[in-house]
Short mmCIF file of N, CA and C in Angstrom, two decimals:
data_model
loop_
_atom_site.label_atom_id
_atom_site.label_comp_id
_atom_site.label_asym_id
_atom_site.label_seq_id
_atom_site.Cartn_x
_atom_site.Cartn_y
_atom_site.Cartn_z
N UNK A 94 175.58 122.14 58.20
CA UNK A 94 174.32 121.85 58.98
C UNK A 94 173.41 121.11 58.22
N UNK A 95 172.28 120.60 58.49
CA UNK A 95 171.28 120.51 58.19
C UNK A 95 169.99 120.77 59.33
N UNK A 96 168.92 121.31 57.75
CA UNK A 96 167.32 121.94 58.80
C UNK A 96 166.76 120.52 58.49
N UNK A 97 165.91 120.15 59.49
CA UNK A 97 164.49 119.09 58.66
C UNK A 97 163.24 120.00 59.75
N UNK A 98 162.30 120.32 59.41
CA UNK A 98 161.37 120.71 59.88
C UNK A 98 159.65 120.02 59.60
N UNK A 99 158.72 120.41 60.73
CA UNK A 99 157.30 119.37 60.05
C UNK A 99 156.14 120.65 60.39
N UNK A 100 155.74 120.62 59.32
CA UNK A 100 154.55 122.28 59.37
C UNK A 100 154.04 121.95 59.26
N UNK A 101 152.29 121.70 60.10
CA UNK A 101 151.12 121.09 59.36
C UNK A 101 150.35 122.60 60.30
N UNK A 102 149.40 122.97 59.29
CA UNK A 102 148.00 124.16 58.48
C UNK A 102 147.23 122.73 58.41
N UNK A 103 145.43 123.79 59.59
CA UNK A 103 144.37 122.87 58.81
C UNK A 103 143.24 123.17 59.49
N UNK A 104 142.30 123.50 59.27
CA UNK A 104 140.72 123.71 59.57
C UNK A 104 140.18 122.37 60.37
N UNK A 105 139.31 122.94 61.33
CA UNK A 105 139.05 122.55 62.11
C UNK A 105 136.96 123.05 62.36
N UNK A 106 136.03 121.83 61.84
CA UNK A 106 134.71 122.64 61.54
C UNK A 106 133.81 121.47 62.45
N UNK A 107 133.00 122.10 62.89
CA UNK A 107 132.04 121.63 64.19
C UNK A 107 131.18 121.88 64.21
N UNK A 108 129.77 121.18 64.60
CA UNK A 108 128.49 121.75 64.77
C UNK A 108 127.74 121.03 65.46
N UNK A 109 127.07 121.70 66.35
CA UNK A 109 126.25 120.72 67.46
C UNK A 109 124.63 121.59 67.10
N UNK A 110 123.54 120.90 66.77
CA UNK A 110 122.22 121.02 66.29
C UNK A 110 121.58 119.86 67.18
N UNK A 111 120.79 120.46 68.32
CA UNK A 111 119.79 120.16 69.26
C UNK A 111 118.39 120.55 68.63
N UNK A 112 117.11 119.71 68.53
CA UNK A 112 115.66 119.42 68.89
C UNK A 112 115.00 119.06 69.51
N UNK A 113 113.93 120.02 70.36
CA UNK A 113 113.01 119.50 70.91
C UNK A 113 112.03 119.17 71.00
N UNK A 114 111.56 118.45 71.33
CA UNK A 114 109.75 118.93 71.13
C UNK A 114 108.75 117.92 71.93
N UNK A 115 108.13 118.74 71.75
CA UNK A 115 107.46 118.87 72.66
C UNK A 115 105.12 118.42 73.24
N UNK A 116 104.58 117.57 72.39
CA UNK A 116 103.13 118.06 72.21
C UNK A 116 102.23 117.80 73.24
N UNK A 117 101.35 117.77 74.05
CA UNK A 117 100.96 117.38 74.92
C UNK A 117 99.44 118.18 75.21
N UNK A 118 98.00 116.97 75.76
CA UNK A 118 97.20 118.38 75.21
C UNK A 118 96.39 116.65 77.36
N UNK A 119 94.75 118.06 77.22
CA UNK A 119 94.65 116.99 78.39
C UNK A 119 92.74 117.87 78.03
N UNK A 120 91.70 117.04 77.99
CA UNK A 120 90.79 116.53 78.14
C UNK A 120 90.24 116.45 79.50
N UNK A 121 88.98 117.50 79.71
CA UNK A 121 88.13 116.79 81.24
C UNK A 121 86.96 116.75 80.43
N UNK A 122 86.13 115.71 81.52
CA UNK A 122 84.22 115.94 81.04
C UNK A 122 83.98 115.85 82.74
N UNK A 123 82.93 116.15 82.71
CA UNK A 123 82.36 115.85 84.07
C UNK A 123 80.78 116.30 83.98
N UNK A 124 79.68 115.46 84.56
CA UNK A 124 77.88 115.25 84.87
C UNK A 124 77.56 115.05 85.72
N UNK A 125 77.08 116.13 86.35
CA UNK A 125 75.63 115.47 87.56
C UNK A 125 74.65 116.17 87.20
N UNK A 126 73.42 114.72 87.16
CA UNK A 126 72.03 115.26 86.78
C UNK A 126 71.57 114.52 88.31
N UNK A 127 70.21 114.94 89.12
CA UNK A 127 69.44 114.64 89.87
C UNK A 127 68.34 114.92 89.32
N UNK A 128 67.43 113.83 89.75
CA UNK A 128 65.81 114.10 89.10
C UNK A 128 65.47 113.37 90.56
N UNK A 129 64.33 114.47 91.08
CA UNK A 129 63.50 113.97 92.45
C UNK A 129 61.72 114.35 92.91
N UNK A 130 62.02 113.61 93.36
CA UNK A 130 60.57 112.89 92.90
C UNK A 130 59.68 112.48 93.81
N UNK A 131 58.64 113.81 94.95
CA UNK A 131 57.37 113.22 95.08
C UNK A 131 55.69 113.64 95.06
N UNK A 132 55.29 112.56 96.28
CA UNK A 132 53.96 112.24 95.91
C UNK A 132 53.51 112.39 97.15
N UNK A 133 51.89 112.97 97.60
CA UNK A 133 51.19 112.96 98.50
C UNK A 133 49.86 112.52 97.92
N UNK A 134 49.33 111.90 98.92
CA UNK A 134 47.56 111.52 98.56
C UNK A 134 46.97 111.73 99.51
N UNK A 135 45.84 112.05 99.49
CA UNK A 135 45.20 112.22 100.97
C UNK A 135 43.30 111.98 100.82
N UNK A 136 43.35 111.51 101.64
CA UNK A 136 41.69 111.13 101.14
C UNK A 136 40.37 111.74 102.95
N UNK A 137 39.67 112.07 103.18
CA UNK A 137 38.45 112.96 103.97
C UNK A 137 37.12 112.22 103.61
N UNK A 138 37.01 111.35 104.56
CA UNK A 138 34.92 111.24 104.17
C UNK A 138 34.71 111.11 106.00
N UNK A 139 33.86 111.64 105.68
CA UNK A 139 32.65 112.70 106.56
C UNK A 139 31.33 112.14 106.81
N UNK A 140 31.13 111.10 107.24
CA UNK A 140 29.06 111.04 107.37
C UNK A 140 28.35 111.50 108.74
N UNK A 141 27.81 112.49 108.93
CA UNK A 141 27.51 112.57 110.24
C UNK A 141 26.15 112.49 110.27
N UNK A 142 25.08 111.17 111.15
CA UNK A 142 23.45 111.28 110.83
C UNK A 142 22.70 111.38 112.48
N UNK A 143 21.99 112.60 112.61
CA UNK A 143 20.94 111.92 113.32
C UNK A 143 19.68 112.05 113.34
N UNK A 144 18.99 111.87 114.66
CA UNK A 144 17.07 111.39 113.59
C UNK A 144 16.93 111.72 114.89
N UNK A 145 15.58 112.50 115.22
CA UNK A 145 14.56 112.41 116.37
C UNK A 145 13.07 111.99 115.98
N UNK A 146 12.63 111.81 116.37
CA UNK A 146 11.21 110.54 116.73
C UNK A 146 10.72 109.93 117.58
N UNK A 147 8.80 111.29 117.69
CA UNK A 147 8.10 111.72 119.20
C UNK A 147 7.06 110.86 118.61
N UNK A 148 6.52 109.69 118.94
CA UNK A 148 5.15 109.17 118.65
C UNK A 148 4.69 108.71 119.76
N UNK A 149 3.09 109.67 119.83
CA UNK A 149 2.46 109.37 120.74
C UNK A 149 0.72 109.74 119.83
N UNK A 150 -0.40 108.88 121.27
CA UNK A 150 -0.71 108.30 120.86
C UNK A 150 -2.38 107.70 121.94
N UNK A 151 -3.34 108.53 122.21
CA UNK A 151 -4.11 108.28 122.96
C UNK A 151 -5.08 107.11 122.58
N UNK A 152 -5.05 106.37 123.08
CA UNK A 152 -6.45 105.55 122.85
C UNK A 152 -7.76 106.04 123.31
N UNK A 153 -7.84 106.98 124.18
CA UNK A 153 -9.31 106.88 124.26
C UNK A 153 -9.58 108.59 124.41
N UNK A 154 -9.01 109.33 123.66
CA UNK A 154 -9.55 110.45 122.83
C UNK A 154 -9.02 110.18 121.20
N UNK A 155 -8.37 109.22 121.02
CA UNK A 155 -7.92 109.36 120.04
C UNK A 155 -6.50 109.94 119.16
N UNK A 156 -6.28 110.59 120.10
CA UNK A 156 -5.24 111.70 119.31
C UNK A 156 -4.26 111.25 118.98
N UNK A 157 -3.71 111.70 118.67
CA UNK A 157 -2.04 111.17 117.52
C UNK A 157 -1.59 112.09 117.49
N UNK A 158 -0.33 111.52 118.06
CA UNK A 158 1.06 113.50 117.75
C UNK A 158 2.13 112.65 116.95
N UNK A 159 2.74 113.46 116.21
CA UNK A 159 3.68 112.49 115.77
C UNK A 159 4.81 113.75 116.05
N UNK A 160 6.12 113.10 115.58
CA UNK A 160 6.65 114.13 115.37
C UNK A 160 8.10 114.07 114.41
N UNK A 161 9.49 114.28 114.46
CA UNK A 161 10.93 113.58 113.60
C UNK A 161 10.88 115.08 113.22
N UNK A 162 12.73 115.11 113.87
CA UNK A 162 13.50 116.13 113.39
C UNK A 162 14.75 114.71 112.80
N UNK A 163 15.02 115.15 111.26
CA UNK A 163 16.21 114.05 110.97
C UNK A 163 17.63 115.45 110.52
N UNK A 164 18.77 115.47 110.44
CA UNK A 164 19.38 115.35 110.14
C UNK A 164 21.43 114.81 109.70
N UNK A 165 21.45 114.84 108.42
CA UNK A 165 22.24 114.78 107.67
C UNK A 165 23.60 115.05 107.36
N UNK A 166 24.57 114.70 107.96
CA UNK A 166 25.69 115.27 107.13
C UNK A 166 26.33 114.58 106.58
N UNK A 167 27.19 114.88 105.64
CA UNK A 167 28.33 113.92 104.72
C UNK A 167 29.70 114.42 103.79
N UNK A 168 31.02 114.60 103.93
CA UNK A 168 32.13 115.44 103.47
C UNK A 168 32.29 114.52 103.36
N UNK A 169 33.53 114.62 101.58
CA UNK A 169 34.49 114.03 100.57
C UNK A 169 35.22 114.89 100.43
N UNK A 170 36.61 114.22 100.87
CA UNK A 170 37.82 115.23 100.17
C UNK A 170 39.01 114.28 99.52
N UNK A 171 39.42 114.45 98.83
CA UNK A 171 40.76 113.80 97.96
C UNK A 171 41.64 114.86 97.58
N UNK A 172 42.79 114.60 98.10
CA UNK A 172 43.87 115.86 97.66
C UNK A 172 44.82 114.83 96.97
N UNK A 173 46.10 115.22 96.49
CA UNK A 173 47.11 114.75 95.63
C UNK A 173 47.85 115.97 95.98
N UNK A 174 49.25 115.57 95.31
CA UNK A 174 50.74 116.44 95.56
C UNK A 174 51.78 115.70 94.65
N UNK A 175 51.70 115.93 93.43
CA UNK A 175 53.10 115.49 93.48
C UNK A 175 53.83 116.70 92.93
N UNK A 176 55.29 116.14 93.51
CA UNK A 176 56.19 117.12 93.12
C UNK A 176 57.30 116.73 92.37
N UNK A 177 58.53 117.07 91.21
CA UNK A 177 59.01 116.79 90.21
C UNK A 177 60.13 118.13 90.05
N UNK A 178 60.93 117.80 90.28
CA UNK A 178 62.25 118.42 89.99
C UNK A 178 63.70 117.71 89.20
N UNK A 179 63.92 118.22 88.46
CA UNK A 179 65.42 117.87 88.94
C UNK A 179 66.64 118.88 88.05
N UNK A 180 67.60 118.93 88.15
CA UNK A 180 68.80 119.84 87.91
C UNK A 180 69.84 118.55 87.51
N UNK A 181 70.87 119.77 87.12
CA UNK A 181 72.08 118.84 86.16
C UNK A 181 73.24 119.78 86.05
N UNK A 182 74.53 119.44 85.95
CA UNK A 182 75.58 119.84 84.84
C UNK A 182 76.69 119.18 84.67
N UNK A 183 77.31 119.64 83.39
CA UNK A 183 78.06 119.38 83.03
C UNK A 183 79.29 120.20 82.63
N UNK A 184 80.23 120.24 82.44
CA UNK A 184 80.90 120.68 82.04
C UNK A 184 82.10 120.02 81.04
N UNK A 185 82.85 120.43 80.60
CA UNK A 185 84.16 120.14 79.40
C UNK A 185 85.37 121.11 79.33
N UNK A 186 86.69 120.67 79.29
CA UNK A 186 87.38 121.73 78.96
C UNK A 186 88.24 120.69 78.24
N UNK A 187 89.22 121.11 77.61
CA UNK A 187 89.88 120.83 76.56
C UNK A 187 91.69 122.31 76.38
N UNK A 188 92.93 121.31 76.54
CA UNK A 188 93.92 121.78 76.35
C UNK A 188 94.48 121.38 75.31
N UNK A 189 95.31 122.18 74.89
CA UNK A 189 96.64 121.77 73.71
C UNK A 189 98.31 122.66 75.08
N UNK A 190 98.92 121.49 74.25
CA UNK A 190 100.35 122.31 74.74
C UNK A 190 100.94 121.94 73.29
N UNK A 191 102.12 122.97 72.64
CA UNK A 191 102.45 122.68 71.73
C UNK A 191 104.45 123.35 72.17
N UNK A 192 105.00 122.48 71.99
CA UNK A 192 106.60 123.26 72.11
C UNK A 192 107.63 122.78 71.22
N UNK A 193 108.26 123.30 70.37
CA UNK A 193 109.78 123.20 69.75
C UNK A 193 110.59 123.82 70.31
N UNK A 194 112.10 123.84 70.84
CA UNK A 194 113.14 123.71 71.00
C UNK A 194 114.05 124.20 69.79
N UNK A 195 114.82 124.66 69.49
CA UNK A 195 116.43 124.16 68.41
C UNK A 195 117.20 125.00 68.78
N UNK A 196 118.78 124.24 68.98
CA UNK A 196 119.56 124.65 69.09
C UNK A 196 120.75 124.94 68.13
N UNK A 197 121.17 125.12 67.03
CA UNK A 197 122.48 124.98 66.52
C UNK A 197 123.14 125.78 67.28
N UNK A 198 124.28 125.40 67.16
CA UNK A 198 125.76 126.86 66.98
C UNK A 198 127.03 125.73 66.09
N UNK A 199 127.95 126.38 65.93
CA UNK A 199 128.99 126.75 64.66
C UNK A 199 130.07 127.09 65.25
N UNK A 200 130.74 125.62 65.91
CA UNK A 200 132.42 126.33 65.88
C UNK A 200 133.15 126.14 65.12
N UNK A 201 133.88 127.55 64.32
CA UNK A 201 135.39 126.62 63.57
C UNK A 201 136.57 127.90 63.72
N UNK A 202 137.33 126.80 63.51
CA UNK A 202 138.63 127.34 64.39
C UNK A 202 139.60 126.60 63.40
N UNK A 203 140.87 127.44 63.12
CA UNK A 203 141.95 126.86 62.41
C UNK A 203 143.07 126.98 63.16
N UNK A 204 144.04 126.60 62.71
CA UNK A 204 145.35 126.44 63.27
C UNK A 204 146.86 126.20 62.52
N UNK A 205 148.11 126.47 62.57
CA UNK A 205 148.85 126.20 62.18
C UNK A 205 150.30 125.73 62.94
N UNK A 206 150.92 125.16 63.16
CA UNK A 206 151.86 124.81 63.56
C UNK A 206 153.17 124.04 63.42
N UNK A 207 154.06 124.66 64.13
CA UNK A 207 155.31 123.32 63.80
C UNK A 207 156.43 123.85 64.72
N UNK A 208 157.22 122.66 63.52
CA UNK A 208 158.78 122.01 64.46
C UNK A 208 160.12 122.77 63.09
N UNK A 209 160.75 123.42 63.81
CA UNK A 209 161.93 123.55 63.41
C UNK A 209 162.83 123.59 64.50
N UNK A 210 164.11 122.46 63.79
CA UNK A 210 164.84 122.23 64.48
C UNK A 210 166.29 121.62 63.40
N UNK A 211 167.68 123.11 63.40
CA UNK A 211 168.17 123.01 62.97
C UNK A 211 170.36 122.45 64.17
N UNK A 212 170.54 122.60 62.96
CA UNK A 212 172.03 121.19 63.18
C UNK A 212 173.32 122.23 63.08
#
């Protein structure tokens, strides 16, 4: 009778490491400005004159009569307007984002295997 055999034992180790990292940022800026301006000017001038004159003379009697009426009116006006307005808005925003994911797994196995044959 003859015997032979084969026998094997061992260990197996495996691991998995995974790292995932994200860095992000965002910035926004907005500005709006407006300037409004308006000018207005006006001028007025009025002049009113009125007159009345009567003159009478009689050469025979030597009588002399004279009458005078006079009216004068002057008006001047000036007006200026100036309007100035300004408005504006400004905004800014900023955001940051950081993410870190880590995965680690370890696999351990042990085995034994054998083959025997006998004659």
